[in-house]
Each structure stands twice: as C-alpha cells, then as structure tokens.
Amino acid sequence: MADEVPADVVQALRALSNPLRLQLLTWLREPERNFDLAGAEVDPHEVGVCVSHIQAKVGLAQSTVSAYLSELQRAGLVRATRVGKWTHYKRDEQRIAELLTVLGKTL
C-alpha cells in the first residue's frame, strides 16, 4: 500500500504507547531537572543518564527499567552508551525530530 506507515514509525509509536516509557523519554529531555545526578561520573547531555539514577526515580526494579529503556532504544528514540559496568541512556534528538516530521506529514 502506498499510504502505509513505515514500520519504524509504528515501532516508535508502540514504544511511546506505554505511559512510563513516554514519561522516561520526557524526563531524559532535561536530565539535571528530572534526576538526582549526585555521584554521576559522566555528563548527562553528552553520555546520558545511568540506569541506576533512572531506576531510583521511578522506584521499579532495575530489570524493569532496563526493559523499558531497551524498548525505547529499539524504537530509535534513545541511545545507550556503556561506561564501565553501567549503561547510560540519552534521547536521540535527531530521530525524534524525524519521527515528528513524518507524523506531521502522515496524520
């Protein structure tokens, strides 16, 4: 079908359909404002926010938070960077902008 929505857009929308995943993406927009970054060893804007800081805010098991973040990563909405034994997540602003452009043209 010529008017079919691209699969990557459907995957991104599916990832955003969960309220907590949407909230995580929103919080990552302003990490200093939304997370207690005491003890952070990297710049949250350059590298991202450590899963442990995110987990502390949401109060869920680390494995649950990691699963939510992995879904956002598979959808291309966040990027993961490994620093030692810790994984840090930050928004992929370019991908988010592309998604908004596609949605603006599609909907």
Short mmCIF file of N, CA and C in Angstrom, two decimals:
data_model
loop_
_atom_site.label_atom_id
_atom_site.label_comp_id
_atom_site.label_asym_id
_atom_site.label_seq_id
_atom_site.Cartn_x
_atom_site.Cartn_y
_atom_site.Cartn_z
N MET A 1 0.83 -1.17 0.00
CA MET A 1 0.00 0.00 0.00
C MET A 1 0.89 1.25 0.00
N ALA A 2 0.61 2.22 -0.84
CA ALA A 2 1.43 3.42 -0.97
C ALA A 2 1.33 4.32 0.27
N ASP A 3 0.20 4.32 0.94
CA ASP A 3 -0.01 5.19 2.10
C ASP A 3 0.33 4.51 3.42
N GLU A 4 1.00 3.37 3.35
CA GLU A 4 1.32 2.61 4.56
C GLU A 4 2.33 3.37 5.42
N VAL A 5 2.11 3.35 6.73
CA VAL A 5 3.02 4.00 7.67
C VAL A 5 4.28 3.13 7.79
N PRO A 6 5.46 3.75 7.70
CA PRO A 6 6.71 2.98 7.79
C PRO A 6 6.79 2.19 9.10
N ALA A 7 7.40 1.01 9.03
CA ALA A 7 7.50 0.12 10.19
C ALA A 7 8.22 0.77 11.35
N ASP A 8 9.24 1.59 11.09
CA ASP A 8 9.97 2.22 12.19
C ASP A 8 9.11 3.24 12.92
N VAL A 9 8.19 3.87 12.20
CA VAL A 9 7.26 4.81 12.85
C VAL A 9 6.28 4.05 13.73
N VAL A 10 5.78 2.93 13.24
CA VAL A 10 4.87 2.11 14.03
C VAL A 10 5.58 1.61 15.29
N GLN A 11 6.84 1.20 15.16
CA GLN A 11 7.60 0.72 16.31
C GLN A 11 7.80 1.85 17.35
N ALA A 12 8.09 3.05 16.88
CA ALA A 12 8.26 4.19 17.79
C ALA A 12 6.95 4.51 18.50
N LEU A 13 5.85 4.51 17.77
CA LEU A 13 4.55 4.79 18.38
C LEU A 13 4.17 3.71 19.39
N ARG A 14 4.51 2.47 19.07
CA ARG A 14 4.24 1.37 20.00
C ARG A 14 5.04 1.57 21.29
N ALA A 15 6.30 1.98 21.16
CA ALA A 15 7.14 2.22 22.34
C ALA A 15 6.57 3.36 23.18
N LEU A 16 6.04 4.38 22.52
CA LEU A 16 5.50 5.54 23.23
C LEU A 16 4.10 5.32 23.78
N SER A 17 3.48 4.21 23.41
CA SER A 17 2.11 3.94 23.88
C SER A 17 2.07 3.56 25.35
N ASN A 18 3.21 3.21 25.92
CA ASN A 18 3.27 2.88 27.34
C ASN A 18 3.52 4.17 28.12
N PRO A 19 2.69 4.51 29.08
CA PRO A 19 2.85 5.78 29.79
C PRO A 19 4.20 5.96 30.48
N LEU A 20 4.75 4.90 31.04
CA LEU A 20 6.04 5.05 31.72
C LEU A 20 7.18 5.25 30.72
N ARG A 21 7.15 4.55 29.60
CA ARG A 21 8.19 4.78 28.58
C ARG A 21 8.11 6.21 28.06
N LEU A 22 6.91 6.71 27.86
CA LEU A 22 6.74 8.09 27.42
C LEU A 22 7.27 9.05 28.48
N GLN A 23 7.00 8.76 29.74
CA GLN A 23 7.50 9.61 30.84
C GLN A 23 9.03 9.58 30.89
N LEU A 24 9.64 8.41 30.72
CA LEU A 24 11.10 8.31 30.72
C LEU A 24 11.70 9.18 29.62
N LEU A 25 11.12 9.12 28.45
CA LEU A 25 11.63 9.93 27.33
C LEU A 25 11.48 11.42 27.64
N THR A 26 10.38 11.79 28.27
CA THR A 26 10.17 13.18 28.66
C THR A 26 11.19 13.62 29.70
N TRP A 27 11.42 12.82 30.72
CA TRP A 27 12.40 13.15 31.75
C TRP A 27 13.80 13.29 31.18
N LEU A 28 14.15 12.44 30.22
CA LEU A 28 15.50 12.49 29.65
C LEU A 28 15.75 13.77 28.85
N ARG A 29 14.71 14.49 28.54
CA ARG A 29 14.90 15.76 27.82
C ARG A 29 15.66 16.77 28.67
N GLU A 30 15.40 16.78 29.98
CA GLU A 30 16.08 17.68 30.91
C GLU A 30 16.62 16.87 32.09
N PRO A 31 17.72 16.16 31.89
CA PRO A 31 18.18 15.23 32.93
C PRO A 31 18.53 15.89 34.26
N GLU A 32 19.15 17.07 34.26
CA GLU A 32 19.52 17.71 35.52
C GLU A 32 18.29 18.09 36.34
N ARG A 33 17.22 18.43 35.67
CA ARG A 33 15.99 18.83 36.33
C ARG A 33 15.22 17.63 36.87
N ASN A 34 15.33 16.51 36.19
CA ASN A 34 14.45 15.38 36.48
C ASN A 34 15.09 14.23 37.25
N PHE A 35 16.41 14.22 37.39
CA PHE A 35 17.08 13.12 38.09
C PHE A 35 18.04 13.67 39.12
N ASP A 36 18.19 12.94 40.22
CA ASP A 36 19.21 13.25 41.21
C ASP A 36 20.51 12.66 40.67
N LEU A 37 21.35 13.51 40.12
CA LEU A 37 22.57 13.05 39.46
C LEU A 37 23.79 13.12 40.38
N ALA A 38 23.56 13.17 41.69
CA ALA A 38 24.68 13.16 42.63
C ALA A 38 25.51 11.89 42.40
N GLY A 39 26.78 12.07 42.26
CA GLY A 39 27.67 10.94 42.02
C GLY A 39 27.78 10.53 40.57
N ALA A 40 27.10 11.24 39.68
CA ALA A 40 27.20 10.91 38.26
C ALA A 40 28.63 11.16 37.79
N GLU A 41 29.17 10.22 37.06
CA GLU A 41 30.56 10.30 36.61
C GLU A 41 30.69 10.83 35.18
N VAL A 42 29.58 11.01 34.50
CA VAL A 42 29.63 11.48 33.11
C VAL A 42 28.62 12.61 32.92
N ASP A 43 28.80 13.37 31.86
CA ASP A 43 27.88 14.46 31.52
C ASP A 43 26.59 13.85 30.97
N PRO A 44 25.45 14.12 31.61
CA PRO A 44 24.20 13.51 31.16
C PRO A 44 23.77 13.97 29.76
N HIS A 45 24.24 15.14 29.33
CA HIS A 45 23.87 15.59 27.98
C HIS A 45 24.75 14.95 26.92
N GLU A 46 25.98 14.64 27.27
CA GLU A 46 26.89 14.01 26.31
C GLU A 46 26.73 12.50 26.25
N VAL A 47 26.65 11.87 27.42
CA VAL A 47 26.65 10.42 27.50
C VAL A 47 25.27 9.86 27.85
N GLY A 48 24.56 10.55 28.73
CA GLY A 48 23.24 10.10 29.13
C GLY A 48 23.15 9.91 30.63
N VAL A 49 22.02 9.39 31.06
CA VAL A 49 21.73 9.17 32.47
C VAL A 49 21.86 7.68 32.76
N CYS A 50 22.55 7.36 33.84
CA CYS A 50 22.76 5.97 34.23
C CYS A 50 21.43 5.32 34.62
N VAL A 51 21.28 4.06 34.27
CA VAL A 51 20.07 3.32 34.60
C VAL A 51 19.80 3.38 36.10
N SER A 52 20.84 3.37 36.93
CA SER A 52 20.61 3.40 38.38
C SER A 52 19.95 4.70 38.82
N HIS A 53 20.28 5.83 38.17
CA HIS A 53 19.64 7.10 38.50
C HIS A 53 18.17 7.09 38.05
N ILE A 54 17.93 6.50 36.89
CA ILE A 54 16.56 6.41 36.38
C ILE A 54 15.73 5.50 37.28
N GLN A 55 16.31 4.37 37.63
CA GLN A 55 15.63 3.39 38.47
C GLN A 55 15.29 4.00 39.83
N ALA A 56 16.20 4.80 40.39
CA ALA A 56 15.93 5.44 41.68
C ALA A 56 14.73 6.37 41.60
N LYS A 57 14.56 7.03 40.47
CA LYS A 57 13.43 7.97 40.32
C LYS A 57 12.10 7.23 40.19
N VAL A 58 12.08 6.18 39.39
CA VAL A 58 10.80 5.50 39.13
C VAL A 58 10.45 4.49 40.21
N GLY A 59 11.44 4.00 40.94
CA GLY A 59 11.17 3.08 42.03
C GLY A 59 10.77 1.69 41.60
N LEU A 60 11.12 1.30 40.40
CA LEU A 60 10.85 -0.05 39.92
C LEU A 60 12.16 -0.84 39.90
N ALA A 61 12.05 -2.13 39.71
CA ALA A 61 13.24 -2.97 39.62
C ALA A 61 14.11 -2.54 38.45
N GLN A 62 15.41 -2.67 38.63
CA GLN A 62 16.36 -2.29 37.58
C GLN A 62 16.07 -3.04 36.29
N SER A 63 15.70 -4.31 36.39
CA SER A 63 15.41 -5.10 35.19
C SER A 63 14.20 -4.55 34.43
N THR A 64 13.20 -4.07 35.16
CA THR A 64 12.01 -3.49 34.52
C THR A 64 12.37 -2.19 33.81
N VAL A 65 13.13 -1.34 34.49
CA VAL A 65 13.55 -0.07 33.90
C VAL A 65 14.40 -0.33 32.66
N SER A 66 15.31 -1.29 32.75
CA SER A 66 16.16 -1.62 31.60
C SER A 66 15.33 -2.13 30.42
N ALA A 67 14.29 -2.90 30.71
CA ALA A 67 13.43 -3.41 29.64
C ALA A 67 12.70 -2.25 28.95
N TYR A 68 12.20 -1.29 29.74
CA TYR A 68 11.52 -0.13 29.16
C TYR A 68 12.49 0.69 28.30
N LEU A 69 13.69 0.90 28.80
CA LEU A 69 14.68 1.67 28.05
C LEU A 69 15.14 0.93 26.79
N SER A 70 15.24 -0.38 26.88
CA SER A 70 15.61 -1.17 25.70
C SER A 70 14.56 -1.06 24.60
N GLU A 71 13.30 -1.01 25.00
CA GLU A 71 12.22 -0.84 24.01
C GLU A 71 12.33 0.53 23.33
N LEU A 72 12.64 1.56 24.11
CA LEU A 72 12.84 2.89 23.52
C LEU A 72 14.06 2.90 22.61
N GLN A 73 15.09 2.15 22.98
CA GLN A 73 16.29 2.06 22.15
C GLN A 73 15.99 1.34 20.84
N ARG A 74 15.27 0.23 20.91
CA ARG A 74 14.91 -0.50 19.68
C ARG A 74 14.09 0.38 18.74
N ALA A 75 13.30 1.27 19.31
CA ALA A 75 12.48 2.19 18.50
C ALA A 75 13.31 3.37 18.00
N GLY A 76 14.57 3.46 18.42
CA GLY A 76 15.44 4.54 17.95
C GLY A 76 15.24 5.86 18.66
N LEU A 77 14.55 5.85 19.79
CA LEU A 77 14.25 7.09 20.48
C LEU A 77 15.30 7.48 21.52
N VAL A 78 16.07 6.50 21.99
CA VAL A 78 17.19 6.76 22.90
C VAL A 78 18.40 5.98 22.41
N ARG A 79 19.56 6.45 22.86
CA ARG A 79 20.82 5.75 22.57
C ARG A 79 21.43 5.30 23.89
N ALA A 80 22.02 4.14 23.87
CA ALA A 80 22.66 3.59 25.06
C ALA A 80 24.17 3.67 24.89
N THR A 81 24.85 4.05 25.98
CA THR A 81 26.31 4.08 25.99
C THR A 81 26.77 3.37 27.25
N ARG A 82 27.66 2.45 27.06
CA ARG A 82 28.21 1.69 28.19
C ARG A 82 29.42 2.42 28.74
N VAL A 83 29.46 2.66 30.04
CA VAL A 83 30.61 3.26 30.72
C VAL A 83 30.94 2.32 31.88
N GLY A 84 32.01 1.56 31.72
CA GLY A 84 32.32 0.55 32.72
C GLY A 84 31.21 -0.48 32.76
N LYS A 85 30.69 -0.74 33.95
CA LYS A 85 29.60 -1.72 34.06
C LYS A 85 28.22 -1.09 33.99
N TRP A 86 28.15 0.22 33.77
CA TRP A 86 26.89 0.94 33.77
C TRP A 86 26.46 1.32 32.36
N THR A 87 25.17 1.30 32.12
CA THR A 87 24.61 1.74 30.85
C THR A 87 23.91 3.08 31.07
N HIS A 88 24.22 4.02 30.18
CA HIS A 88 23.63 5.36 30.25
C HIS A 88 22.74 5.55 29.02
N TYR A 89 21.63 6.24 29.21
CA TYR A 89 20.69 6.49 28.12
C TYR A 89 20.48 7.98 27.92
N LYS A 90 20.41 8.36 26.64
CA LYS A 90 20.06 9.74 26.30
C LYS A 90 19.15 9.71 25.08
N ARG A 91 18.39 10.76 24.95
CA ARG A 91 17.46 10.87 23.82
C ARG A 91 18.22 10.99 22.51
N ASP A 92 17.65 10.43 21.46
CA ASP A 92 18.18 10.62 20.12
C ASP A 92 17.35 11.72 19.48
N GLU A 93 17.80 12.95 19.69
CA GLU A 93 17.02 14.12 19.25
C GLU A 93 16.79 14.14 17.74
N GLN A 94 17.77 13.69 16.97
CA GLN A 94 17.60 13.67 15.51
C GLN A 94 16.49 12.71 15.11
N ARG A 95 16.49 11.54 15.70
CA ARG A 95 15.46 10.54 15.38
C ARG A 95 14.08 11.02 15.83
N ILE A 96 14.01 11.66 16.99
CA ILE A 96 12.74 12.18 17.48
C ILE A 96 12.22 13.26 16.53
N ALA A 97 13.09 14.13 16.07
CA ALA A 97 12.69 15.18 15.12
C ALA A 97 12.20 14.57 13.81
N GLU A 98 12.89 13.54 13.34
CA GLU A 98 12.45 12.86 12.10
C GLU A 98 11.08 12.23 12.29
N LEU A 99 10.86 11.61 13.45
CA LEU A 99 9.57 10.99 13.74
C LEU A 99 8.47 12.05 13.73
N LEU A 100 8.72 13.19 14.36
CA LEU A 100 7.72 14.26 14.39
C LEU A 100 7.42 14.78 12.99
N THR A 101 8.44 14.87 12.14
CA THR A 101 8.24 15.31 10.76
C THR A 101 7.36 14.33 10.00
N VAL A 102 7.67 13.04 10.14
CA VAL A 102 6.86 12.01 9.46
C VAL A 102 5.42 12.05 9.95
N LEU A 103 5.24 12.18 11.27
CA LEU A 103 3.88 12.23 11.81
C LEU A 103 3.14 13.46 11.31
N GLY A 104 3.85 14.59 11.21
CA GLY A 104 3.22 15.80 10.72
C GLY A 104 2.75 15.67 9.28
N LYS A 105 3.48 14.90 8.50
CA LYS A 105 3.11 14.71 7.09
C LYS A 105 2.07 13.60 6.91
N THR A 106 2.05 12.66 7.89
CA THR A 106 1.19 11.48 7.75
C THR A 106 -0.19 11.71 8.34
N LEU A 107 -0.23 12.36 9.50
CA LEU A 107 -1.53 12.47 10.20
C LEU A 107 -2.31 13.68 9.76
#
